[in-house]
């Protein structure tokens, strides 16, 4: 009887303790990230400039783009200051895991392997993967035309396009590059025969470098972009999904889509080094 009473007491203590604490990043106990942001009066967003038109630098060095507008809208909803911290794309998830940033908004595709390290919001944008080849290549019609031993495919490390290329190509050579800008430059300079990347990024690159490259816009696959949040931070995930439910396709989102995806007036106002 005493053993049974002790068991029930232990179960009760576990239940009370679990209910009295919120789940934070990585499953650790403590205040949720959303609560930390409000208490600090600042939202710190990780981004990787260079993914046109999602995140870029204007000629004054200010972060601009579709993702930047989304981040600012989140800050406005929370009534807090917004700070953007810049990383190489591959360093964004580690920075989120260590608590250097509160979330990642950087054109990040929702993928199962990433979801082992972070939690994702609902999708905020859907992007298709397409191919870009040198302008001098008028023969290539599909990726299958490039799957030959003498062809070189540029891979932007860590991107969904790089993973897709490794799945598709069985015979072509793979060339690793740090980021899309460097991979695209290799195609532009005829050092590589193709790169696979998100359609918006390739469309903008072709507008800016139409004398050197051309896009092939038959979609190879479609991916959803999401906001990366600390793993299992349920309060923050719930808040973010509620925010996105009202933001997506609303007036602010439509204005951002019109500005960054349906117009090219901004192109001459952003830094284009290596792009």
PDB file of C-alpha atoms in Angstrom:
ATOM      1  CA  UNK A   1       0.000   0.000   0.000  1.00  0.00           C
ATOM      2  CA  UNK A   2       2.836   2.400   0.900  1.00  0.00           C
ATOM      3  CA  UNK A   3       4.591   1.527  -2.352  1.00  0.00           C
ATOM      4  CA  UNK A   4       1.417   2.300  -4.298  1.00  0.00           C
ATOM      5  CA  UNK A   5       0.974   5.638  -2.518  1.00  0.00           C
ATOM      6  CA  UNK A   6       4.609   6.542  -3.233  1.00  0.00           C
ATOM      7  CA  UNK A   7       4.144   5.664  -6.912  1.00  0.00           C
ATOM      8  CA  UNK A   8       1.107   7.899  -7.239  1.00  0.00           C
ATOM      9  CA  UNK A   9       2.956  10.726  -5.466  1.00  0.00           C
ATOM     10  CA  UNK A  10       5.864  10.400  -7.905  1.00  0.00           C
ATOM     11  CA  UNK A  11       3.499  10.489 -10.893  1.00  0.00           C
ATOM     12  CA  UNK A  12       1.760  13.563  -9.474  1.00  0.00           C
ATOM     13  CA  UNK A  13       5.076  15.390  -9.002  1.00  0.00           C
ATOM     14  CA  UNK A  14       6.141  14.645 -12.565  1.00  0.00           C
ATOM     15  CA  UNK A  15       2.800  15.903 -13.893  1.00  0.00           C
ATOM     16  CA  UNK A  16       2.869  19.112 -11.848  1.00  0.00           C
ATOM     17  CA  UNK A  17       6.484  19.830 -12.788  1.00  0.00           C
ATOM     18  CA  UNK A  18       5.780  19.238 -16.470  1.00  0.00           C
ATOM     19  CA  UNK A  19       2.755  21.535 -16.428  1.00  0.00           C
ATOM     20  CA  UNK A  20       4.554  24.352 -14.633  1.00  0.00           C
ATOM     21  CA  UNK A  21       7.282  24.767 -17.240  1.00  0.00           C
ATOM     22  CA  UNK A  22       7.153  25.763 -20.900  1.00  0.00           C
ATOM     23  CA  UNK A  23       9.122  23.953 -23.535  1.00  0.00           C
ATOM     24  CA  UNK A  24      11.863  26.121 -25.077  1.00  0.00           C
ATOM     25  CA  UNK A  25      14.404  25.596 -27.863  1.00  0.00           C
ATOM     26  CA  UNK A  26      15.780  22.092 -28.239  1.00  0.00           C
ATOM     27  CA  UNK A  27      13.258  20.760 -25.768  1.00  0.00           C
ATOM     28  CA  UNK A  28      14.887  22.536 -22.791  1.00  0.00           C
ATOM     29  CA  UNK A  29      12.623  23.857 -20.040  1.00  0.00           C
ATOM     30  CA  UNK A  30      12.201  27.573 -19.575  1.00  0.00           C
ATOM     31  CA  UNK A  31      10.393  30.472 -21.228  1.00  0.00           C
ATOM     32  CA  UNK A  32       9.408  30.026 -24.852  1.00  0.00           C
ATOM     33  CA  UNK A  33      11.325  31.927 -27.510  1.00  0.00           C
ATOM     34  CA  UNK A  34       8.303  34.108 -28.215  1.00  0.00           C
ATOM     35  CA  UNK A  35       8.220  35.098 -24.529  1.00  0.00           C
ATOM     36  CA  UNK A  36      11.952  35.874 -24.563  1.00  0.00           C
ATOM     37  CA  UNK A  37      11.472  38.107 -27.591  1.00  0.00           C
ATOM     38  CA  UNK A  38       8.705  40.066 -25.885  1.00  0.00           C
ATOM     39  CA  UNK A  39      10.654  40.368 -22.609  1.00  0.00           C
ATOM     40  CA  UNK A  40      13.790  41.515 -24.461  1.00  0.00           C
ATOM     41  CA  UNK A  41      11.766  43.822 -26.731  1.00  0.00           C
ATOM     42  CA  UNK A  42      13.831  42.601 -29.672  1.00  0.00           C
ATOM     43  CA  UNK A  43      13.475  39.900 -32.313  1.00  0.00           C
ATOM     44  CA  UNK A  44      16.771  38.520 -33.693  1.00  0.00           C
ATOM     45  CA  UNK A  45      16.404  36.903 -37.117  1.00  0.00           C
ATOM     46  CA  UNK A  46      19.083  34.884 -38.880  1.00  0.00           C
ATOM     47  CA  UNK A  47      19.419  35.423 -42.621  1.00  0.00           C
ATOM     48  CA  UNK A  48      21.881  34.810 -45.440  1.00  0.00           C
ATOM     49  CA  UNK A  49      21.939  37.730 -47.905  1.00  0.00           C
ATOM     50  CA  UNK A  50      22.440  36.865 -51.549  1.00  0.00           C
ATOM     51  CA  UNK A  51      19.267  34.921 -52.294  1.00  0.00           C
ATOM     52  CA  UNK A  52      17.468  37.295 -54.666  1.00  0.00           C
ATOM     53  CA  UNK A  53      14.718  38.448 -54.205  1.00  0.00           C
ATOM     54  CA  UNK A  54      14.288  36.996 -50.706  1.00  0.00           C
ATOM     55  CA  UNK A  55      17.235  38.555 -48.866  1.00  0.00           C
ATOM     56  CA  UNK A  56      19.684  41.082 -50.270  1.00  0.00           C
ATOM     57  CA  UNK A  57      21.637  44.212 -49.377  1.00  0.00           C
ATOM     58  CA  UNK A  58      20.768  47.551 -50.881  1.00  0.00           C
ATOM     59  CA  UNK A  59      23.524  49.940 -51.909  1.00  0.00           C
ATOM     60  CA  UNK A  60      23.520  51.455 -48.423  1.00  0.00           C
ATOM     61  CA  UNK A  61      24.125  48.025 -46.885  1.00  0.00           C
ATOM     62  CA  UNK A  62      20.583  47.628 -45.527  1.00  0.00           C
ATOM     63  CA  UNK A  63      18.878  44.217 -45.649  1.00  0.00           C
ATOM     64  CA  UNK A  64      15.966  44.163 -48.109  1.00  0.00           C
ATOM     65  CA  UNK A  65      13.797  41.559 -49.825  1.00  0.00           C
ATOM     66  CA  UNK A  66      10.673  39.462 -49.432  1.00  0.00           C
ATOM     67  CA  UNK A  67      11.951  37.593 -46.360  1.00  0.00           C
ATOM     68  CA  UNK A  68      13.099  40.851 -44.788  1.00  0.00           C
ATOM     69  CA  UNK A  69       9.609  42.319 -45.191  1.00  0.00           C
ATOM     70  CA  UNK A  70       8.181  39.189 -43.563  1.00  0.00           C
ATOM     71  CA  UNK A  71      10.578  39.513 -40.620  1.00  0.00           C
ATOM     72  CA  UNK A  72       9.654  43.161 -40.135  1.00  0.00           C
ATOM     73  CA  UNK A  73       5.950  42.269 -40.209  1.00  0.00           C
ATOM     74  CA  UNK A  74       6.539  39.727 -37.431  1.00  0.00           C
ATOM     75  CA  UNK A  75       8.306  42.402 -35.398  1.00  0.00           C
ATOM     76  CA  UNK A  76       5.415  44.807 -35.930  1.00  0.00           C
ATOM     77  CA  UNK A  77       2.931  42.174 -34.786  1.00  0.00           C
ATOM     78  CA  UNK A  78       4.946  41.629 -31.620  1.00  0.00           C
ATOM     79  CA  UNK A  79       5.629  45.373 -31.221  1.00  0.00           C
ATOM     80  CA  UNK A  80       9.363  44.764 -30.831  1.00  0.00           C
ATOM     81  CA  UNK A  81      12.578  45.910 -32.504  1.00  0.00           C
ATOM     82  CA  UNK A  82      13.922  43.645 -35.263  1.00  0.00           C
ATOM     83  CA  UNK A  83      17.602  42.806 -35.756  1.00  0.00           C
ATOM     84  CA  UNK A  84      18.888  40.770 -38.710  1.00  0.00           C
ATOM     85  CA  UNK A  85      22.040  38.714 -38.119  1.00  0.00           C
ATOM     86  CA  UNK A  86      23.897  37.459 -41.171  1.00  0.00           C
ATOM     87  CA  UNK A  87      25.424  34.006 -41.615  1.00  0.00           C
ATOM     88  CA  UNK A  88      26.550  31.710 -44.372  1.00  0.00           C
ATOM     89  CA  UNK A  89      23.491  29.597 -45.193  1.00  0.00           C
ATOM     90  CA  UNK A  90      25.023  26.479 -43.631  1.00  0.00           C
ATOM     91  CA  UNK A  91      25.575  28.344 -40.358  1.00  0.00           C
ATOM     92  CA  UNK A  92      21.964  29.373 -39.815  1.00  0.00           C
ATOM     93  CA  UNK A  93      20.672  26.218 -38.131  1.00  0.00           C
ATOM     94  CA  UNK A  94      23.695  25.953 -35.777  1.00  0.00           C
ATOM     95  CA  UNK A  95      23.160  29.611 -34.806  1.00  0.00           C
ATOM     96  CA  UNK A  96      19.524  28.855 -34.008  1.00  0.00           C
ATOM     97  CA  UNK A  97      20.495  25.803 -31.971  1.00  0.00           C
ATOM     98  CA  UNK A  98      22.966  27.790 -29.857  1.00  0.00           C
ATOM     99  CA  UNK A  99      20.480  30.594 -29.237  1.00  0.00           C
ATOM    100  CA  UNK A 100      22.393  33.276 -31.178  1.00  0.00           C
ATOM    101  CA  UNK A 101      19.176  33.997 -33.088  1.00  0.00           C
ATOM    102  CA  UNK A 102      15.481  33.527 -32.379  1.00  0.00           C
ATOM    103  CA  UNK A 103      14.471  32.189 -35.793  1.00  0.00           C
ATOM    104  CA  UNK A 104      15.651  31.751 -39.378  1.00  0.00           C
ATOM    105  CA  UNK A 105      13.914  33.487 -42.276  1.00  0.00           C
ATOM    106  CA  UNK A 106      16.150  32.825 -45.259  1.00  0.00           C
ATOM    107  CA  UNK A 107      14.375  30.987 -48.031  1.00  0.00           C
ATOM    108  CA  UNK A 108      14.811  27.714 -46.146  1.00  0.00           C
ATOM    109  CA  UNK A 109      12.998  24.697 -47.580  1.00  0.00           C
ATOM    110  CA  UNK A 110      11.042  22.586 -45.112  1.00  0.00           C
ATOM    111  CA  UNK A 111      12.826  19.216 -45.131  1.00  0.00           C
ATOM    112  CA  UNK A 112      12.751  16.136 -42.933  1.00  0.00           C
ATOM    113  CA  UNK A 113      16.487  16.152 -42.239  1.00  0.00           C
ATOM    114  CA  UNK A 114      16.359  19.762 -41.080  1.00  0.00           C
ATOM    115  CA  UNK A 115      13.278  19.041 -38.960  1.00  0.00           C
ATOM    116  CA  UNK A 116      15.457  16.786 -36.800  1.00  0.00           C
ATOM    117  CA  UNK A 117      17.356  19.886 -35.675  1.00  0.00           C
ATOM    118  CA  UNK A 118      14.711  22.643 -35.809  1.00  0.00           C
ATOM    119  CA  UNK A 119      10.956  23.017 -35.944  1.00  0.00           C
ATOM    120  CA  UNK A 120       9.342  24.684 -38.943  1.00  0.00           C
ATOM    121  CA  UNK A 121       6.392  26.993 -39.207  1.00  0.00           C
ATOM    122  CA  UNK A 122       3.687  26.384 -41.755  1.00  0.00           C
ATOM    123  CA  UNK A 123       4.864  27.273 -45.297  1.00  0.00           C
ATOM    124  CA  UNK A 124       4.990  30.955 -46.188  1.00  0.00           C
ATOM    125  CA  UNK A 125       6.054  30.528 -49.838  1.00  0.00           C
ATOM    126  CA  UNK A 126       6.211  27.731 -52.413  1.00  0.00           C
ATOM    127  CA  UNK A 127       9.139  27.636 -54.840  1.00  0.00           C
ATOM    128  CA  UNK A 128       9.944  25.309 -57.745  1.00  0.00           C
ATOM    129  CA  UNK A 129      13.414  24.054 -58.656  1.00  0.00           C
ATOM    130  CA  UNK A 130      14.611  24.832 -62.194  1.00  0.00           C
ATOM    131  CA  UNK A 131      17.841  24.710 -64.227  1.00  0.00           C
ATOM    132  CA  UNK A 132      20.115  27.504 -65.422  1.00  0.00           C
ATOM    133  CA  UNK A 133      22.710  26.938 -68.168  1.00  0.00           C
ATOM    134  CA  UNK A 134      25.179  29.177 -70.035  1.00  0.00           C
ATOM    135  CA  UNK A 135      23.588  31.342 -72.733  1.00  0.00           C
ATOM    136  CA  UNK A 136      25.932  29.742 -75.255  1.00  0.00           C
ATOM    137  CA  UNK A 137      24.226  26.381 -74.625  1.00  0.00           C
ATOM    138  CA  UNK A 138      21.253  26.348 -76.977  1.00  0.00           C
ATOM    139  CA  UNK A 139      20.994  22.553 -77.134  1.00  0.00           C
ATOM    140  CA  UNK A 140      19.965  21.716 -73.552  1.00  0.00           C
ATOM    141  CA  UNK A 141      16.197  21.366 -73.141  1.00  0.00           C
ATOM    142  CA  UNK A 142      15.941  19.302 -69.929  1.00  0.00           C
ATOM    143  CA  UNK A 143      18.206  18.066 -67.152  1.00  0.00           C
ATOM    144  CA  UNK A 144      18.465  14.715 -68.940  1.00  0.00           C
ATOM    145  CA  UNK A 145      20.449  16.393 -71.716  1.00  0.00           C
ATOM    146  CA  UNK A 146      23.124  17.193 -69.116  1.00  0.00           C
ATOM    147  CA  UNK A 147      23.444  13.772 -67.509  1.00  0.00           C
ATOM    148  CA  UNK A 148      26.666  12.884 -69.312  1.00  0.00           C
ATOM    149  CA  UNK A 149      30.195  12.177 -68.027  1.00  0.00           C
ATOM    150  CA  UNK A 150      31.626  15.298 -69.681  1.00  0.00           C
ATOM    151  CA  UNK A 151      29.082  17.653 -68.075  1.00  0.00           C
ATOM    152  CA  UNK A 152      29.664  19.552 -64.815  1.00  0.00           C
ATOM    153  CA  UNK A 153      26.818  20.494 -62.469  1.00  0.00           C
ATOM    154  CA  UNK A 154      27.420  23.342 -60.007  1.00  0.00           C
ATOM    155  CA  UNK A 155      26.064  22.654 -56.512  1.00  0.00           C
ATOM    156  CA  UNK A 156      25.228  25.421 -54.040  1.00  0.00           C
ATOM    157  CA  UNK A 157      26.119  23.549 -50.845  1.00  0.00           C
ATOM    158  CA  UNK A 158      23.305  23.007 -48.378  1.00  0.00           C
ATOM    159  CA  UNK A 159      20.529  23.948 -50.800  1.00  0.00           C
ATOM    160  CA  UNK A 160      17.602  21.815 -51.913  1.00  0.00           C
ATOM    161  CA  UNK A 161      18.780  22.260 -55.498  1.00  0.00           C
ATOM    162  CA  UNK A 162      22.087  20.592 -54.633  1.00  0.00           C
ATOM    163  CA  UNK A 163      20.314  17.618 -53.050  1.00  0.00           C
ATOM    164  CA  UNK A 164      17.991  17.328 -56.029  1.00  0.00           C
ATOM    165  CA  UNK A 165      20.930  17.408 -58.460  1.00  0.00           C
ATOM    166  CA  UNK A 166      22.601  14.525 -56.625  1.00  0.00           C
ATOM    167  CA  UNK A 167      19.375  12.527 -56.927  1.00  0.00           C
ATOM    168  CA  UNK A 168      18.820  13.272 -60.603  1.00  0.00           C
ATOM    169  CA  UNK A 169      22.270  13.082 -62.147  1.00  0.00           C
ATOM    170  CA  UNK A 170      23.899   9.665 -62.338  1.00  0.00           C
ATOM    171  CA  UNK A 171      26.658  10.388 -64.867  1.00  0.00           C
ATOM    172  CA  UNK A 172      27.503  14.111 -64.740  1.00  0.00           C
ATOM    173  CA  UNK A 173      30.292  15.498 -62.550  1.00  0.00           C
ATOM    174  CA  UNK A 174      29.370  17.437 -59.384  1.00  0.00           C
ATOM    175  CA  UNK A 175      31.140  20.693 -58.419  1.00  0.00           C
ATOM    176  CA  UNK A 176      30.601  22.082 -54.902  1.00  0.00           C
ATOM    177  CA  UNK A 177      30.338  25.836 -54.315  1.00  0.00           C
ATOM    178  CA  UNK A 178      29.675  27.966 -51.254  1.00  0.00           C
ATOM    179  CA  UNK A 179      26.273  29.471 -52.033  1.00  0.00           C
ATOM    180  CA  UNK A 180      24.205  30.062 -55.144  1.00  0.00           C
ATOM    181  CA  UNK A 181      26.076  33.210 -56.197  1.00  0.00           C
ATOM    182  CA  UNK A 182      29.335  31.273 -56.590  1.00  0.00           C
ATOM    183  CA  UNK A 183      27.640  28.311 -58.290  1.00  0.00           C
ATOM    184  CA  UNK A 184      25.838  30.637 -60.696  1.00  0.00           C
ATOM    185  CA  UNK A 185      29.077  32.500 -61.424  1.00  0.00           C
ATOM    186  CA  UNK A 186      30.661  29.212 -62.484  1.00  0.00           C
ATOM    187  CA  UNK A 187      27.831  28.716 -64.985  1.00  0.00           C
ATOM    188  CA  UNK A 188      28.097  32.320 -66.138  1.00  0.00           C
ATOM    189  CA  UNK A 189      31.822  31.889 -66.767  1.00  0.00           C
ATOM    190  CA  UNK A 190      31.325  28.507 -68.504  1.00  0.00           C
ATOM    191  CA  UNK A 191      33.203  26.648 -65.774  1.00  0.00           C
ATOM    192  CA  UNK A 192      30.071  24.577 -65.128  1.00  0.00           C
ATOM    193  CA  UNK A 193      27.298  23.438 -67.438  1.00  0.00           C
ATOM    194  CA  UNK A 194      24.305  23.992 -65.163  1.00  0.00           C
ATOM    195  CA  UNK A 195      23.001  24.751 -61.693  1.00  0.00           C
ATOM    196  CA  UNK A 196      19.660  23.822 -60.103  1.00  0.00           C
ATOM    197  CA  UNK A 197      18.059  26.394 -57.840  1.00  0.00           C
ATOM    198  CA  UNK A 198      14.751  28.011 -56.836  1.00  0.00           C
ATOM    199  CA  UNK A 199      12.893  29.539 -59.767  1.00  0.00           C
ATOM    200  CA  UNK A 200      12.657  33.095 -58.311  1.00  0.00           C
ATOM    201  CA  UNK A 201      16.418  33.233 -57.748  1.00  0.00           C
ATOM    202  CA  UNK A 202      17.234  31.991 -61.239  1.00  0.00           C
ATOM    203  CA  UNK A 203      14.674  34.317 -62.839  1.00  0.00           C
ATOM    204  CA  UNK A 204      16.290  37.335 -61.169  1.00  0.00           C
ATOM    205  CA  UNK A 205      19.794  36.126 -62.031  1.00  0.00           C
ATOM    206  CA  UNK A 206      18.784  35.809 -65.676  1.00  0.00           C
ATOM    207  CA  UNK A 207      17.362  39.342 -65.687  1.00  0.00           C
ATOM    208  CA  UNK A 208      20.678  40.627 -64.362  1.00  0.00           C
ATOM    209  CA  UNK A 209      22.915  38.399 -66.513  1.00  0.00           C
ATOM    210  CA  UNK A 210      20.789  37.618 -69.554  1.00  0.00           C
ATOM    211  CA  UNK A 211      23.739  37.961 -71.899  1.00  0.00           C
ATOM    212  CA  UNK A 212      25.545  35.101 -70.143  1.00  0.00           C
ATOM    213  CA  UNK A 213      22.931  32.626 -68.839  1.00  0.00           C
ATOM    214  CA  UNK A 214      19.444  31.346 -69.551  1.00  0.00           C
ATOM    215  CA  UNK A 215      16.918  29.612 -67.345  1.00  0.00           C
ATOM    216  CA  UNK A 216      15.015  26.460 -68.281  1.00  0.00           C
ATOM    217  CA  UNK A 217      11.747  26.876 -66.424  1.00  0.00           C
ATOM    218  CA  UNK A 218      10.312  23.366 -66.499  1.00  0.00           C
ATOM    219  CA  UNK A 219       9.832  22.778 -62.786  1.00  0.00           C
ATOM    220  CA  UNK A 220      11.814  19.772 -61.519  1.00  0.00           C
ATOM    221  CA  UNK A 221      10.246  19.759 -58.062  1.00  0.00           C
ATOM    222  CA  UNK A 222       8.324  22.065 -55.751  1.00  0.00           C
ATOM    223  CA  UNK A 223       9.259  22.926 -52.180  1.00  0.00           C
ATOM    224  CA  UNK A 224       7.688  24.900 -49.369  1.00  0.00           C
ATOM    225  CA  UNK A 225       9.700  27.561 -47.559  1.00  0.00           C
ATOM    226  CA  UNK A 226       9.243  27.829 -43.805  1.00  0.00           C
ATOM    227  CA  UNK A 227      10.492  29.798 -40.816  1.00  0.00           C
ATOM    228  CA  UNK A 228      12.929  27.720 -38.764  1.00  0.00           C
ATOM    229  CA  UNK A 229      12.247  27.887 -35.011  1.00  0.00           C
ATOM    230  CA  UNK A 230      13.878  26.270 -31.969  1.00  0.00           C
ATOM    231  CA  UNK A 231      13.121  22.559 -31.846  1.00  0.00           C
ATOM    232  CA  UNK A 232       9.864  21.653 -30.092  1.00  0.00           C
ATOM    233  CA  UNK A 233       9.182  25.227 -28.938  1.00  0.00           C
ATOM    234  CA  UNK A 234       5.451  24.685 -29.185  1.00  0.00           C
ATOM    235  CA  UNK A 235       4.329  28.082 -27.911  1.00  0.00           C
ATOM    236  CA  UNK A 236       6.466  29.846 -30.523  1.00  0.00           C
ATOM    237  CA  UNK A 237       5.380  27.487 -33.308  1.00  0.00           C
ATOM    238  CA  UNK A 238       1.716  28.064 -32.444  1.00  0.00           C
ATOM    239  CA  UNK A 239       2.143  31.837 -32.379  1.00  0.00           C
ATOM    240  CA  UNK A 240       4.016  31.858 -35.698  1.00  0.00           C
ATOM    241  CA  UNK A 241       1.442  29.698 -37.476  1.00  0.00           C
ATOM    242  CA  UNK A 242      -1.348  31.923 -36.196  1.00  0.00           C
ATOM    243  CA  UNK A 243       0.520  34.971 -37.478  1.00  0.00           C
ATOM    244  CA  UNK A 244       1.133  33.406 -40.911  1.00  0.00           C
ATOM    245  CA  UNK A 245      -2.533  32.415 -41.214  1.00  0.00           C
ATOM    246  CA  UNK A 246      -3.460  36.104 -41.163  1.00  0.00           C
ATOM    247  CA  UNK A 247      -0.375  37.433 -43.012  1.00  0.00           C
ATOM    248  CA  UNK A 248      -0.262  35.155 -46.054  1.00  0.00           C
ATOM    249  CA  UNK A 249      -2.118  36.670 -49.012  1.00  0.00           C
ATOM    250  CA  UNK A 250      -3.073  39.652 -46.871  1.00  0.00           C
ATOM    251  CA  UNK A 251      -2.414  43.271 -47.920  1.00  0.00           C
ATOM    252  CA  UNK A 252       1.200  43.393 -46.646  1.00  0.00           C
ATOM    253  CA  UNK A 253       2.077  40.047 -48.228  1.00  0.00           C
ATOM    254  CA  UNK A 254       0.467  40.995 -51.541  1.00  0.00           C
ATOM    255  CA  UNK A 255       2.410  44.257 -51.570  1.00  0.00           C
ATOM    256  CA  UNK A 256       5.671  42.395 -50.938  1.00  0.00           C
ATOM    257  CA  UNK A 257       4.915  39.855 -53.683  1.00  0.00           C
ATOM    258  CA  UNK A 258       4.142  42.656 -56.133  1.00  0.00           C
ATOM    259  CA  UNK A 259       7.343  44.516 -55.237  1.00  0.00           C
ATOM    260  CA  UNK A 260       9.850  41.670 -55.185  1.00  0.00           C
ATOM    261  CA  UNK A 261       8.452  39.053 -57.590  1.00  0.00           C
ATOM    262  CA  UNK A 262       6.363  40.948 -60.143  1.00  0.00           C
ATOM    263  CA  UNK A 263       8.569  43.990 -60.604  1.00  0.00           C
ATOM    264  CA  UNK A 264      12.280  44.432 -61.307  1.00  0.00           C
ATOM    265  CA  UNK A 265      12.479  48.118 -60.405  1.00  0.00           C
ATOM    266  CA  UNK A 266      14.454  47.276 -57.264  1.00  0.00           C
ATOM    267  CA  UNK A 267      17.302  45.514 -59.073  1.00  0.00           C
ATOM    268  CA  UNK A 268      19.436  48.600 -59.662  1.00  0.00           C
ATOM    269  CA  UNK A 269      19.104  49.595 -55.999  1.00  0.00           C
ATOM    270  CA  UNK A 270      20.706  46.442 -54.539  1.00  0.00           C
ATOM    271  CA  UNK A 271      24.290  45.265 -54.333  1.00  0.00           C
ATOM    272  CA  UNK A 272      25.027  42.956 -57.214  1.00  0.00           C
ATOM    273  CA  UNK A 273      28.593  41.951 -56.430  1.00  0.00           C
ATOM    274  CA  UNK A 274      29.171  38.316 -57.463  1.00  0.00           C
ATOM    275  CA  UNK A 275      25.528  37.950 -58.470  1.00  0.00           C
TER     276      UNK A 275
END
